[in-house]
XYZ file of C-alpha atoms in Angstrom:
772
model
C -29.027 53.929 -45.417
C -25.903 54.657 -47.413
C -25.396 52.522 -50.495
C -22.900 49.702 -49.862
C -19.958 50.054 -52.236
C -17.992 47.134 -53.684
C -15.049 48.201 -51.550
C -17.226 47.888 -48.416
C -18.310 44.430 -49.578
C -14.708 43.265 -49.748
C -13.709 44.400 -46.251
C -12.185 41.273 -44.677
C -10.627 41.966 -41.285
C -9.371 38.388 -40.870
C -5.976 38.982 -42.487
C -3.882 38.982 -45.652
C -6.019 38.248 -48.760
C -5.170 35.457 -51.170
C -4.111 36.166 -54.748
C -7.563 35.176 -55.999
C -9.226 37.576 -53.535
C -6.946 40.409 -54.665
C -7.683 39.684 -58.319
C -11.418 39.628 -57.649
C -11.217 42.955 -55.791
C -9.244 44.654 -58.597
C -11.649 43.300 -61.212
C -14.822 44.510 -59.441
C -13.647 47.687 -57.744
C -15.614 50.859 -58.660
C -12.496 52.998 -58.209
C -8.820 52.546 -59.202
C -7.324 49.905 -56.885
C -3.813 50.578 -55.619
C -1.984 49.154 -52.605
C -3.644 51.664 -50.274
C -7.164 50.792 -51.488
C -6.512 47.044 -51.231
C -5.136 47.376 -47.686
C -8.126 49.469 -46.640
C -10.648 47.073 -48.206
C -9.226 44.088 -46.347
C -8.559 45.968 -43.087
C -4.782 45.425 -43.141
C -2.417 47.098 -40.679
C 1.274 47.111 -39.760
C 3.108 43.962 -40.815
C 0.142 42.867 -42.930
C 0.695 45.876 -45.217
C 4.345 44.862 -45.669
C 3.229 41.324 -46.526
C 0.687 42.750 -48.992
C 3.416 44.767 -50.719
C 5.480 41.595 -51.210
C 2.455 39.651 -52.478
C 1.590 42.361 -55.007
C 5.195 42.374 -56.218
C 5.079 38.587 -56.628
C 1.788 38.834 -58.532
C 3.267 41.426 -60.888
C 6.292 39.197 -61.566
C 3.958 36.275 -62.238
C 2.019 38.253 -64.812
C -1.223 38.401 -62.835
C -1.290 42.194 -62.494
C 0.671 45.102 -63.922
C 3.524 46.609 -61.939
C 2.014 50.035 -61.246
C 1.630 51.035 -57.612
C -0.994 53.777 -57.957
C -3.654 51.600 -59.579
C -3.136 47.916 -60.328
C -4.856 46.270 -63.250
C -5.429 42.589 -63.867
C -3.187 41.504 -66.717
C -4.481 39.778 -69.832
C -0.903 39.325 -70.964
C 2.501 39.248 -69.303
C 4.896 41.748 -67.691
C 7.563 43.364 -69.832
C 10.209 41.176 -68.183
C 9.383 37.839 -66.583
C 10.367 34.179 -66.338
C 9.012 31.974 -69.133
C 9.007 28.232 -69.671
C 9.326 26.711 -73.141
C 6.203 24.544 -73.583
C 6.375 23.575 -77.267
C 8.312 23.799 -80.521
C 5.990 24.917 -83.310
C 7.133 25.309 -86.904
C 10.694 25.140 -85.664
C 10.278 28.022 -83.186
C 9.988 27.798 -79.388
C 6.702 28.767 -77.768
C 6.639 29.786 -74.102
C 4.210 30.504 -71.279
C 4.715 32.495 -68.048
C 6.112 30.075 -65.500
C 3.856 31.184 -62.658
C 0.660 32.017 -64.530
C -2.253 31.413 -62.194
C -5.394 33.309 -63.242
C -8.861 31.855 -62.713
C -9.757 28.593 -64.416
C -11.533 30.297 -67.314
C -8.373 31.951 -68.587
C -5.568 30.135 -70.358
C -1.982 31.345 -69.965
C -0.837 33.535 -72.861
C 1.551 31.888 -75.328
C 4.591 33.795 -76.524
C 6.616 33.175 -79.664
C 10.275 33.129 -78.620
C 12.666 34.889 -80.994
C 15.968 33.069 -80.591
C 19.253 34.952 -80.957
C 22.759 33.703 -81.683
C 23.493 33.793 -77.968
C 20.282 31.985 -77.092
C 19.747 29.317 -79.753
C 18.636 25.678 -79.591
C 16.085 26.175 -76.841
C 14.075 23.059 -76.089
C 10.858 22.270 -74.305
C 11.177 22.571 -70.536
C 13.893 25.265 -70.631
C 13.397 28.301 -68.363
C 14.349 31.764 -69.612
C 14.215 35.342 -68.432
C 12.699 37.288 -71.328
C 11.710 40.785 -72.402
C 8.201 40.618 -73.819
C 6.181 42.786 -76.187
C 2.702 42.629 -77.645
C 2.424 42.978 -81.423
C -0.345 42.695 -83.958
C 0.531 38.978 -84.288
C 0.458 38.352 -80.550
C 3.063 38.249 -77.797
C 6.763 38.034 -78.706
C 9.479 37.066 -76.194
C 13.123 38.141 -76.541
C 15.310 35.889 -74.343
C 17.730 37.668 -72.010
C 19.293 34.637 -70.304
C 18.688 30.962 -69.703
C 17.811 29.976 -66.137
C 18.598 26.740 -64.281
C 15.940 24.128 -63.591
C 13.754 25.287 -60.730
C 13.785 22.377 -58.284
C 16.608 20.189 -59.564
C 17.750 17.801 -56.845
C 15.538 19.466 -54.223
C 13.352 16.588 -53.226
C 13.874 15.065 -49.857
C 12.656 14.204 -46.398
C 12.315 16.803 -43.650
C 14.627 16.103 -40.715
C 15.064 17.987 -37.443
C 18.321 18.163 -35.511
C 18.858 18.484 -31.784
C 18.886 22.283 -31.983
C 15.459 22.418 -33.602
C 16.793 23.243 -37.077
C 15.157 21.625 -40.110
C 17.150 19.910 -42.867
C 16.226 18.446 -46.256
C 17.655 14.899 -46.512
C 17.943 14.120 -50.256
C 16.268 11.108 -51.844
C 18.568 11.344 -54.873
C 21.620 9.170 -54.316
C 23.680 11.597 -56.448
C 23.125 14.486 -54.015
C 25.758 14.540 -51.290
C 24.503 16.603 -48.407
C 21.374 17.652 -46.606
C 20.268 21.262 -47.214
C 19.204 23.659 -44.457
C 15.503 24.534 -44.606
C 14.715 28.217 -44.158
C 10.966 27.904 -44.622
C 9.436 24.552 -43.695
C 5.866 25.722 -44.357
C 3.316 23.155 -43.236
C 5.657 20.191 -43.641
C 6.303 17.920 -40.685
C 9.374 15.957 -39.702
C 9.647 12.739 -41.697
C 7.530 13.934 -44.632
C 8.623 13.822 -48.256
C 8.632 17.299 -49.823
C 9.629 19.324 -52.876
C 11.696 22.450 -52.186
C 13.389 25.298 -54.014
C 16.373 27.453 -53.129
C 15.775 30.776 -51.432
C 18.936 32.302 -52.902
C 21.202 32.003 -55.913
C 23.962 30.081 -54.132
C 23.980 26.287 -54.243
C 24.480 26.433 -50.451
C 21.581 28.770 -49.723
C 18.647 27.660 -47.604
C 15.597 26.098 -49.206
C 11.884 26.508 -48.719
C 9.299 23.768 -48.945
C 6.946 24.321 -51.903
C 4.982 21.051 -51.865
C 4.328 18.309 -49.312
C 4.098 14.853 -50.900
C 3.584 12.791 -47.725
C 4.941 9.660 -46.090
C 8.035 8.580 -48.087
C 7.683 4.944 -47.029
C 3.945 4.571 -47.555
C 2.797 1.848 -49.959
C 3.156 2.926 -53.579
C 5.101 6.063 -52.604
C 8.268 5.221 -54.532
C 6.675 5.869 -57.915
C 5.364 9.211 -56.621
C 8.944 10.133 -55.696
C 10.069 9.375 -59.248
C 7.132 11.263 -60.792
C 7.885 14.380 -58.752
C 11.669 14.153 -59.048
C 11.655 13.801 -62.839
C 8.784 16.199 -63.440
C 6.600 13.622 -65.207
C 3.160 15.047 -66.109
C 0.572 12.785 -64.487
C -2.679 14.770 -64.223
C -4.873 15.306 -67.280
C -6.602 18.652 -67.692
C -10.396 18.793 -67.916
C -10.023 19.953 -71.516
C -8.021 16.828 -72.393
C -10.441 14.479 -70.636
C -13.421 16.177 -72.309
C -11.860 15.712 -75.755
C -11.118 12.054 -74.975
C -14.756 11.527 -73.985
C -15.904 13.145 -77.240
C -13.535 10.930 -79.222
C -15.211 7.851 -77.755
C -18.285 8.719 -79.841
C -16.435 8.459 -83.163
C -18.296 6.000 -85.419
C -16.717 2.613 -86.063
C -18.127 0.960 -89.172
C -16.930 -1.681 -91.677
C -18.255 0.574 -94.440
C -14.976 2.485 -94.489
C -12.632 -0.120 -92.980
C -11.369 -3.560 -93.894
C -13.484 -6.022 -91.918
C -11.195 -8.488 -90.121
C -13.617 -9.512 -87.379
C -13.767 -13.123 -88.562
C -9.970 -13.523 -88.495
C -8.775 -15.197 -85.228
C -6.350 -12.442 -84.262
C -4.898 -12.743 -80.724
C -3.066 -10.408 -78.357
C -0.264 -11.997 -76.301
C 0.695 -9.734 -73.385
C 1.849 -9.735 -69.765
C -0.787 -11.171 -67.459
C -1.333 -7.794 -65.781
C -1.387 -5.677 -68.967
C -4.011 -2.925 -69.012
C -3.408 -1.552 -72.511
C -3.198 -3.819 -75.526
C -1.543 -2.090 -78.498
C -1.040 -5.072 -80.759
C -2.410 -8.428 -81.876
C -1.179 -10.988 -84.426
C -2.396 -13.689 -86.793
C -0.757 -16.005 -89.338
C -1.635 -18.903 -91.643
C 0.395 -20.995 -94.145
C 0.435 -19.651 -97.706
C 0.878 -23.080 -99.336
C 4.355 -22.175 -100.605
C 6.366 -22.910 -97.472
C 5.759 -19.444 -96.056
C 3.012 -17.603 -94.184
C 0.581 -14.735 -94.590
C 0.377 -12.647 -91.436
C -1.457 -9.665 -89.998
C -0.127 -7.415 -87.265
C -3.113 -5.388 -85.996
C -2.200 -2.220 -84.085
C -4.581 0.036 -82.163
C -5.719 2.863 -84.469
C -4.911 5.660 -82.019
C -4.572 8.259 -84.802
C -8.321 7.942 -85.434
C -9.070 9.165 -81.899
C -6.132 11.512 -81.212
C -6.173 14.257 -83.850
C -3.236 16.640 -84.476
C -3.572 20.031 -82.817
C -6.217 19.008 -80.282
C -5.890 18.975 -76.505
C -5.277 15.209 -76.518
C -2.468 15.612 -79.024
C -0.817 18.432 -77.089
C -0.885 16.409 -73.879
C 0.390 13.236 -75.573
C 3.249 15.166 -77.153
C 4.154 16.725 -73.801
C 4.274 13.313 -72.116
C 5.982 11.593 -75.053
C 5.294 8.118 -73.714
C 3.631 6.157 -70.941
C 5.725 5.443 -67.849
C 5.480 2.021 -66.192
C 6.096 1.540 -62.468
C 5.538 -1.603 -60.365
C 2.489 -0.045 -58.705
C 1.023 2.224 -61.383
C 1.121 3.402 -64.976
C 1.344 7.069 -65.929
C -0.357 6.788 -69.335
C 0.299 8.962 -72.371
C -3.451 9.056 -73.038
C -6.445 9.227 -70.644
C -7.600 5.806 -69.457
C -10.898 6.019 -71.350
C -8.728 5.650 -74.479
C -5.556 3.866 -73.326
C -7.234 1.139 -71.248
C -10.576 0.982 -73.020
C -11.585 2.363 -76.444
C -8.152 2.089 -78.130
C -7.120 -1.108 -76.366
C -7.546 -4.289 -78.451
C -9.775 -6.633 -76.451
C -11.379 -10.021 -76.879
C -14.920 -10.149 -78.374
C -15.132 -6.344 -78.794
C -15.057 -4.384 -82.059
C -11.991 -2.152 -82.206
C -10.395 0.228 -84.712
C -7.015 -1.024 -85.925
C -4.245 -0.199 -88.350
C -3.539 -3.528 -90.039
C -0.118 -4.413 -91.412
C -0.436 -7.325 -93.881
C 2.869 -9.095 -94.605
C 4.093 -12.186 -96.430
C 6.865 -14.252 -94.869
C 8.725 -16.455 -97.344
C 10.267 -19.852 -96.591
C 13.545 -18.180 -95.593
C 11.807 -15.895 -93.104
C 12.147 -12.719 -95.160
C 9.223 -10.290 -95.325
C 8.659 -10.089 -99.067
C 5.544 -7.915 -99.267
C 3.426 -5.585 -97.114
C 0.399 -3.354 -97.223
C -1.431 -1.192 -94.680
C -5.165 -0.750 -94.174
C -7.487 0.734 -91.615
C -9.535 -2.141 -90.253
C -12.119 -3.206 -87.728
C -11.093 -6.222 -85.626
C -12.616 -8.415 -82.947
C -9.933 -10.364 -81.096
C -10.390 -14.096 -80.634
C -8.324 -14.053 -77.452
C -6.291 -11.958 -75.013
C -3.737 -14.395 -73.650
C -0.816 -14.086 -71.235
C 2.711 -14.990 -72.365
C 2.922 -17.804 -69.819
C -0.422 -19.319 -70.868
C 0.445 -19.227 -74.569
C 3.809 -20.865 -73.874
C 2.222 -23.517 -71.657
C -0.283 -24.431 -74.399
C 2.499 -24.775 -76.977
C 4.681 -26.834 -74.614
C 1.778 -29.147 -73.741
C 1.065 -29.790 -77.410
C -2.623 -28.873 -77.158
C -2.459 -25.292 -78.443
C -5.240 -24.099 -80.782
C -4.442 -23.779 -84.466
C -4.047 -19.990 -84.376
C -1.217 -20.315 -81.812
C 0.483 -23.163 -83.712
C 0.423 -21.032 -86.866
C 2.009 -18.104 -85.009
C 4.838 -20.314 -83.771
C 5.318 -21.746 -87.262
C 5.602 -18.274 -88.799
C 7.914 -17.180 -85.999
C 10.338 -20.022 -86.652
C 10.823 -18.583 -90.149
C 11.241 -15.038 -88.810
C 13.731 -16.351 -86.274
C 15.644 -18.061 -89.077
C 15.971 -14.707 -90.864
C 16.931 -13.051 -87.572
C 19.809 -15.479 -87.093
C 21.003 -14.752 -90.635
C 20.848 -11.020 -89.871
C 22.790 -11.633 -86.632
C 21.629 -8.684 -84.487
C 23.329 -7.850 -81.202
C 22.547 -10.666 -78.755
C 23.210 -9.633 -75.180
C 21.788 -11.202 -72.043
C 19.870 -8.332 -70.432
C 18.004 -9.654 -67.395
C 14.955 -7.604 -66.433
C 13.951 -7.266 -62.795
C 10.280 -7.647 -61.952
C 8.689 -6.330 -58.739
C 5.469 -8.054 -57.719
C 3.215 -6.247 -55.225
C 0.058 -7.354 -53.453
C -3.128 -5.271 -53.422
C -1.856 -3.224 -50.460
C 1.349 -2.292 -52.290
C 3.568 -4.590 -50.185
C 6.381 -6.366 -52.034
C 5.696 -10.057 -52.518
C 8.657 -10.906 -54.719
C 11.504 -9.405 -56.734
C 12.877 -11.677 -59.419
C 14.402 -11.707 -62.867
C 11.637 -11.892 -65.474
C 11.670 -15.236 -67.287
C 12.344 -14.985 -71.028
C 10.065 -17.325 -72.992
C 9.713 -18.179 -76.667
C 6.308 -16.475 -76.426
C 8.119 -13.176 -75.813
C 10.351 -13.790 -78.840
C 7.342 -14.636 -81.036
C 5.667 -11.291 -80.351
C 8.968 -9.409 -80.512
C 9.856 -10.712 -83.981
C 6.369 -9.992 -85.352
C 6.648 -6.429 -84.017
C 10.080 -5.969 -85.592
C 8.700 -7.167 -88.949
C 5.847 -4.634 -88.743
C 8.177 -1.809 -87.743
C 10.458 -2.499 -90.708
C 7.446 -2.682 -93.047
C 6.172 0.702 -91.785
C 9.529 2.393 -92.386
C 9.919 0.945 -95.878
C 6.296 1.674 -96.818
C 6.786 5.361 -95.956
C 10.139 5.478 -97.769
C 8.410 4.082 -100.890
C 6.117 7.137 -100.880
C 8.900 9.600 -99.992
C 6.816 10.444 -96.907
C 8.143 11.815 -93.591
C 9.421 9.063 -91.287
C 10.126 9.111 -87.565
C 12.986 6.609 -87.517
C 14.187 4.672 -84.512
C 17.924 5.200 -84.866
C 20.690 3.228 -83.203
C 24.077 4.279 -84.545
C 27.124 2.044 -84.531
C 29.686 2.625 -81.765
C 31.796 5.751 -82.119
C 35.528 5.518 -82.779
C 36.243 6.882 -79.294
C 34.193 4.120 -77.668
C 35.780 1.467 -79.856
C 39.236 2.714 -78.897
C 38.319 2.454 -75.222
C 36.899 -1.018 -75.871
C 40.125 -2.114 -77.598
C 42.263 -0.777 -74.753
C 40.145 -2.596 -72.232
C 40.347 -5.910 -74.123
C 44.123 -5.517 -74.284
C 44.229 -5.565 -70.467
C 42.443 -8.931 -70.661
C 44.908 -10.334 -73.179
C 42.495 -10.052 -76.105
C 42.826 -8.244 -79.440
C 40.341 -6.077 -81.288
C 41.190 -4.662 -84.728
C 39.674 -1.276 -85.557
C 40.256 -1.684 -89.301
C 37.546 -4.327 -89.704
C 33.882 -3.670 -90.452
C 32.092 -3.277 -87.118
C 28.895 -5.330 -87.025
C 26.720 -6.718 -84.216
C 27.816 -10.198 -85.242
C 31.415 -9.260 -84.450
C 30.469 -8.736 -80.802
C 28.269 -11.863 -80.791
C 31.107 -14.093 -81.992
C 33.451 -12.612 -79.437
C 31.030 -13.468 -76.629
C 30.200 -16.900 -78.027
C 33.857 -17.927 -77.915
C 34.112 -17.232 -74.164
C 33.331 -20.337 -72.097
C 33.985 -18.995 -68.582
C 30.789 -17.308 -67.257
C 32.698 -14.752 -65.169
C 34.892 -13.723 -68.098
C 31.877 -13.609 -70.413
C 30.034 -11.288 -68.031
C 33.103 -9.057 -67.871
C 33.352 -8.724 -71.677
C 29.591 -8.275 -71.991
C 29.793 -5.261 -69.668
C 32.482 -3.825 -71.929
C 30.345 -4.414 -75.046
C 27.438 -2.623 -73.369
C 29.647 0.355 -72.533
C 30.716 0.599 -76.157
C 27.171 1.009 -77.498
C 25.406 4.271 -78.296
C 21.932 5.187 -77.079
C 19.001 4.749 -79.459
C 16.900 7.823 -80.302
C 14.149 9.133 -82.597
C 14.947 11.227 -85.663
C 13.659 12.142 -89.142
C 16.951 11.128 -90.813
C 17.727 7.460 -91.295
C 20.984 6.119 -89.905
C 19.890 2.493 -89.548
C 19.550 0.392 -86.433
C 22.908 -1.119 -85.503
C 21.670 -3.289 -82.627
C 18.961 -4.964 -84.702
C 21.138 -5.048 -87.824
C 18.496 -3.275 -89.890
C 18.783 -0.562 -92.524
C 15.368 1.054 -91.924
C 13.407 0.903 -88.701
C 10.482 2.898 -87.302
C 8.367 2.350 -84.205
C 4.818 1.560 -85.352
C 3.454 -1.039 -82.947
C 2.746 0.862 -79.697
C 0.825 4.095 -80.412
C -1.097 3.886 -77.117
C 2.121 4.397 -75.180
C 4.601 6.101 -77.574
C 4.071 9.380 -79.417
C 6.617 8.440 -82.104
C 4.431 5.496 -83.150
C 1.416 7.806 -83.407
C 3.352 10.054 -85.818
C 4.236 7.020 -87.962
C 0.534 6.076 -88.090
C -0.377 9.615 -89.209
C 2.278 9.509 -91.921
C 0.823 6.204 -93.207
C -2.672 7.725 -93.236
C -1.414 10.505 -95.513
C 0.870 8.407 -97.706
C -1.689 5.672 -98.409
C -4.851 7.834 -98.341
C -6.384 6.076 -95.336
C -8.313 9.068 -94.028
C -11.751 8.225 -92.631
C -14.914 10.278 -93.310
C -14.997 13.607 -91.503
C -16.162 13.145 -87.907
C -19.498 14.685 -86.955
C -18.281 15.639 -83.485
C -16.112 18.484 -82.225
C -12.650 17.142 -83.155
C -9.949 18.241 -85.635
C -10.836 16.904 -89.073
C -7.642 15.168 -90.179
C -6.054 12.116 -88.579
C -2.921 12.449 -90.726
C 0.170 14.571 -90.204
C -0.380 18.277 -89.655
C 1.789 20.877 -91.371
C 3.420 21.522 -88.010
C 4.266 17.818 -87.661
C 5.944 17.811 -91.060
C 8.031 20.955 -90.580
C 9.053 20.401 -86.956
C 9.969 16.690 -86.931
C 13.505 17.443 -85.718
C 12.228 19.288 -82.668
C 9.479 16.764 -81.991
C 11.801 13.756 -82.199
C 14.369 15.472 -79.973
C 11.642 16.100 -77.406
C 10.269 12.532 -77.385
C 13.799 11.122 -77.174
C 14.230 13.186 -74.021
C 10.931 12.060 -72.514
C 11.912 8.455 -73.215
C 15.182 8.904 -71.331
C 13.273 10.595 -68.520
C 10.902 7.630 -68.294
C 13.753 5.102 -68.295
C 15.518 6.943 -65.463
C 12.315 7.210 -63.436
C 11.509 3.518 -63.912
C 15.058 2.480 -62.997
C 15.127 4.732 -59.911
C 11.828 3.274 -58.707
C 12.974 -0.323 -59.148
C 16.163 0.536 -57.212
C 14.051 1.904 -54.339
C 11.861 -1.181 -54.254
C 14.926 -3.443 -54.236
C 16.487 -1.432 -51.395
C 13.214 -1.614 -49.431
C 13.067 -5.370 -50.029
C 16.634 -5.743 -48.754
C 16.378 -3.354 -45.793
C 15.405 -6.255 -43.535
C 18.426 -8.299 -44.616
C 21.247 -5.949 -43.646
C 24.158 -8.041 -42.388
C 23.456 -10.995 -44.693
C 25.959 -12.178 -47.304
C 25.014 -12.340 -51.001
C 26.493 -13.658 -54.240
C 27.346 -10.551 -56.276
C 29.047 -9.487 -59.490
C 31.149 -6.359 -59.955
C 29.560 -3.989 -62.469
C 31.861 -0.969 -62.241
C 35.171 0.133 -60.748
C 36.354 3.608 -59.725
C 39.242 4.914 -57.661
C 37.059 5.239 -54.541
C 35.692 1.687 -54.691
C 33.677 -0.661 -56.863
C 30.003 -1.304 -57.580
C 28.420 -4.724 -57.344
C 24.977 -6.130 -58.060
C 23.287 -9.035 -56.322
C 23.005 -11.980 -58.681
C 19.477 -12.909 -59.812
C 18.026 -9.907 -57.985
C 19.782 -6.736 -59.080
C 20.326 -3.730 -56.894
C 23.654 -1.973 -57.345
C 25.693 -1.075 -54.290
C 29.027 0.550 -53.534
C 31.948 -1.134 -51.810
C 34.107 1.803 -50.602
C 37.822 1.208 -50.987
C 38.241 2.063 -47.289
C 36.423 -1.157 -46.383
C 38.741 -3.426 -48.378
C 41.539 -3.607 -45.844
C 44.528 -1.669 -44.605
C 46.635 -2.047 -47.721
C 46.662 0.561 -50.497
C 44.629 -0.215 -53.626
C 45.662 1.411 -56.911
C 43.138 2.051 -59.691
C 43.872 0.817 -63.234
C 41.406 2.817 -65.355
C 42.062 0.962 -68.624
C 41.693 -2.455 -67.041
C 38.814 -1.318 -64.799
C 40.526 -2.842 -61.772
C 41.474 -2.081 -58.181
C 44.769 -3.790 -57.321
C 46.122 -4.322 -53.813
C 49.778 -3.236 -53.722
C 50.976 -5.781 -51.152
C 48.640 -8.731 -51.683
C 48.023 -8.332 -55.416
C 44.298 -8.807 -54.788
C 42.272 -7.623 -57.779
C 38.692 -6.438 -58.078
C 37.602 -6.100 -61.730
C 34.394 -5.643 -63.688
C 32.666 -9.015 -64.083
C 34.264 -10.661 -61.048
C 31.959 -12.680 -58.824
C 32.360 -12.554 -55.057
C 30.442 -12.784 -51.790
C 29.636 -9.448 -50.119
C 27.902 -8.479 -46.902
C 25.048 -5.979 -47.161
C 25.913 -3.042 -44.895
C 23.211 -0.513 -45.826
C 19.925 -0.512 -47.755
C 18.261 2.889 -48.046
C 14.770 2.675 -49.517
C 14.486 6.458 -49.911
C 17.453 6.790 -52.251
C 17.593 3.238 -53.594
C 21.243 3.100 -52.490
C 22.975 -0.013 -51.219
C 26.385 -0.435 -49.608
C 28.367 -3.632 -49.276
C 31.418 -4.788 -47.343
C 33.847 -7.608 -47.997
C 33.136 -10.198 -45.246
C 35.793 -10.493 -42.535
C 37.727 -7.553 -43.975
C 40.046 -5.570 -41.704
C 38.894 -2.343 -43.370
C 37.178 0.522 -41.623
C 33.630 -0.731 -42.147
C 30.640 1.413 -42.976
C 29.282 3.792 -40.403
C 25.790 5.251 -40.872
C 25.814 8.986 -41.557
C 23.233 11.583 -40.610
C 19.861 10.885 -39.040
C 17.854 7.807 -39.723
C 14.645 8.370 -41.621
C 12.032 6.436 -39.714
C 8.627 5.385 -40.939
C 5.635 4.669 -38.735
C 5.226 1.326 -40.456
C 7.471 -0.717 -42.681
C 5.184 -1.589 -45.553
C 7.659 -2.452 -48.272
C 9.460 -5.441 -46.834
C 8.206 -8.964 -46.528
C 10.292 -9.726 -43.471
C 11.094 -7.305 -40.691
C 14.550 -5.873 -40.066
C 16.910 -7.697 -37.817
C 17.408 -6.278 -34.377
C 19.829 -3.402 -34.417
C 19.544 -2.798 -38.147
C 17.557 -0.325 -40.151
C 17.835 1.933 -43.181
C 20.507 4.548 -42.491
C 20.383 7.485 -44.826
C 22.912 7.432 -47.641
C 24.588 10.817 -47.444
C 27.147 10.880 -50.212
C 27.026 10.089 -53.916
C 28.349 7.020 -55.549
C 30.044 8.655 -58.470
C 29.828 7.333 -61.986
C 28.200 4.003 -62.409
C 30.312 1.454 -64.161
C 27.180 -0.145 -65.567
C 25.914 1.726 -68.647
C 22.248 2.290 -69.392
C 20.392 -0.437 -71.215
C 19.749 -0.198 -74.915
C 16.017 -0.834 -74.870
C 15.329 -3.800 -77.129
C 13.330 -2.218 -79.910
C 10.994 -5.055 -80.649
C 10.229 -6.104 -77.085
C 6.862 -5.043 -75.747
C 6.805 -3.415 -72.353
C 3.456 -3.300 -70.640
């Protein structure tokens, strides 16, 4: 019998081989493997050979094989020219990987050092580039040729089918106007949520489905939409999980830590919190003040610089919190267990010891690595109820006593005091909405917030005292351009604002305090919000305008924010808090690496971007839940407040619930409405009717689209054109998101055009408030 060759072994007459099968054949073939040999081995004929040619070309572009046609070879590197994605900034230089690298699981994608040119500078993580690549003695070097657009931007939607049998992608992003024609629907079915990419360079070219996500109206689907749309990493690699499981075995002993297990430290958190970053304790010092400890999870002990855990945490930047799930920065074995400060369990902590004098000023601080055992994990509501009932334990009474001093100093500092209601979505175990309400603001929240602010200030000043690197939380004062716009707007309301004076948060506070009328106060508050800048992370101190502080650094939430972890590492170095070398396979140091120190600008830019990404994803998801909640109440009238005005209409939000919706100018009546940009008003030419930011009025809900989170309103009894549903309706097999069913004849018509600029600016996240 003739000896069976490896080529005979790979003969597969069933059809076109997969990429993995081709790679395996090339790797094990006894003879050079070109297109002809591959086709023969797999028994391909006719159109299958043409498909093979295209697949081999794709594999060469992806860096899996070389581009030769006579004899392909599996690549250990990358093609000379290919698409790369920037994955990190190391020592100030971008590092990239092939975008479509997909070898077997044992091989990691090659990393290329990107040499920036004058034409291609300031690349950041996530950018896509076309690059010319070369292998040198130091490794692979990439020379950028041009920057490429984001791959799937705006191309998430629901598959629809028209009467002619053509497929369309109905967008779930309210900013995308039109449905896109689908050229390749793949295995997707009508009504399914999918990711797609364009098949051509034109913005009007057809798209092909690249990933099927599933039922867009299934329970807990809205957060999945946000995760996919914003590209939030949510799956941990096996390497990362394995390192986390090794870190669990790190020894925890009072021999090398301050032993605080007998101190009744407590964590006050939301009732449903899964990760507990911080806990607090205080007692009178006998001089009218208090001694206090803010104990923070010692994440830097478990997450070492340069390891797989660190790389993944840096890529994520922060945890992302949705009503139905958390996308954690760290694997759950750390974030929800070993690092999390829990009652009656020994935990590693970074302890900030402070003294609060009788005027509420923090007069002294020191930092230690400690071992703690919490006396209690308690919910905000339960702590507040105990205080209000007068039967709170001593450790809670002491916390409130210390807080009253901190609050006294806060009032003297006079930080920006704006009413920022926070919507809360409550779901049952099946993911069905039970309630949407404004979260109640208790003194218990303020107690924890002011302790956290004190610790954050102490961390920044402690690092400054050692001339150590600091990741500051920066909130700059309003720019001159924004102040000019603010002054012009106030002038339309008959109010004055002098630019020559010193601009402080207290200036805005006094302005708001002097306004008695709630509607007018809301109107001016919107203008104050629009005048503010967005907070960010940076290695250079510019103060925190909103909190009225000269030095501020995030220190209190290292489980969920990478910036806090960097501050912890800097404290480890500056105050020589390193623990004995671990006996397990982890990087030795828990302080700042050389890369951390030299690339702080790039790192802080990156985590500022991931924070904004998380805020947008969280806001989009809440909007979708609100729209789903309201989809059964189309036709009802609500009390609303105008939050923004444009020439095409105005935006309004439902009072005590939230949910922004558009009132198109065409629905306001037959008269012409002019737009006063400075005054942020629409004015009826014949009637003189005005619609301005801050005005309260009753509006009828005309549309509520759960897929986009978009709402539309109409003025009741208006003689305007009314709102007509556009496009196909996206129907679900079951309505799982609404507590009450839709009224007969109503539904969730698809929103098919954008709503322009929002008049309501993004929130300035309150820097001391904990978000679980």
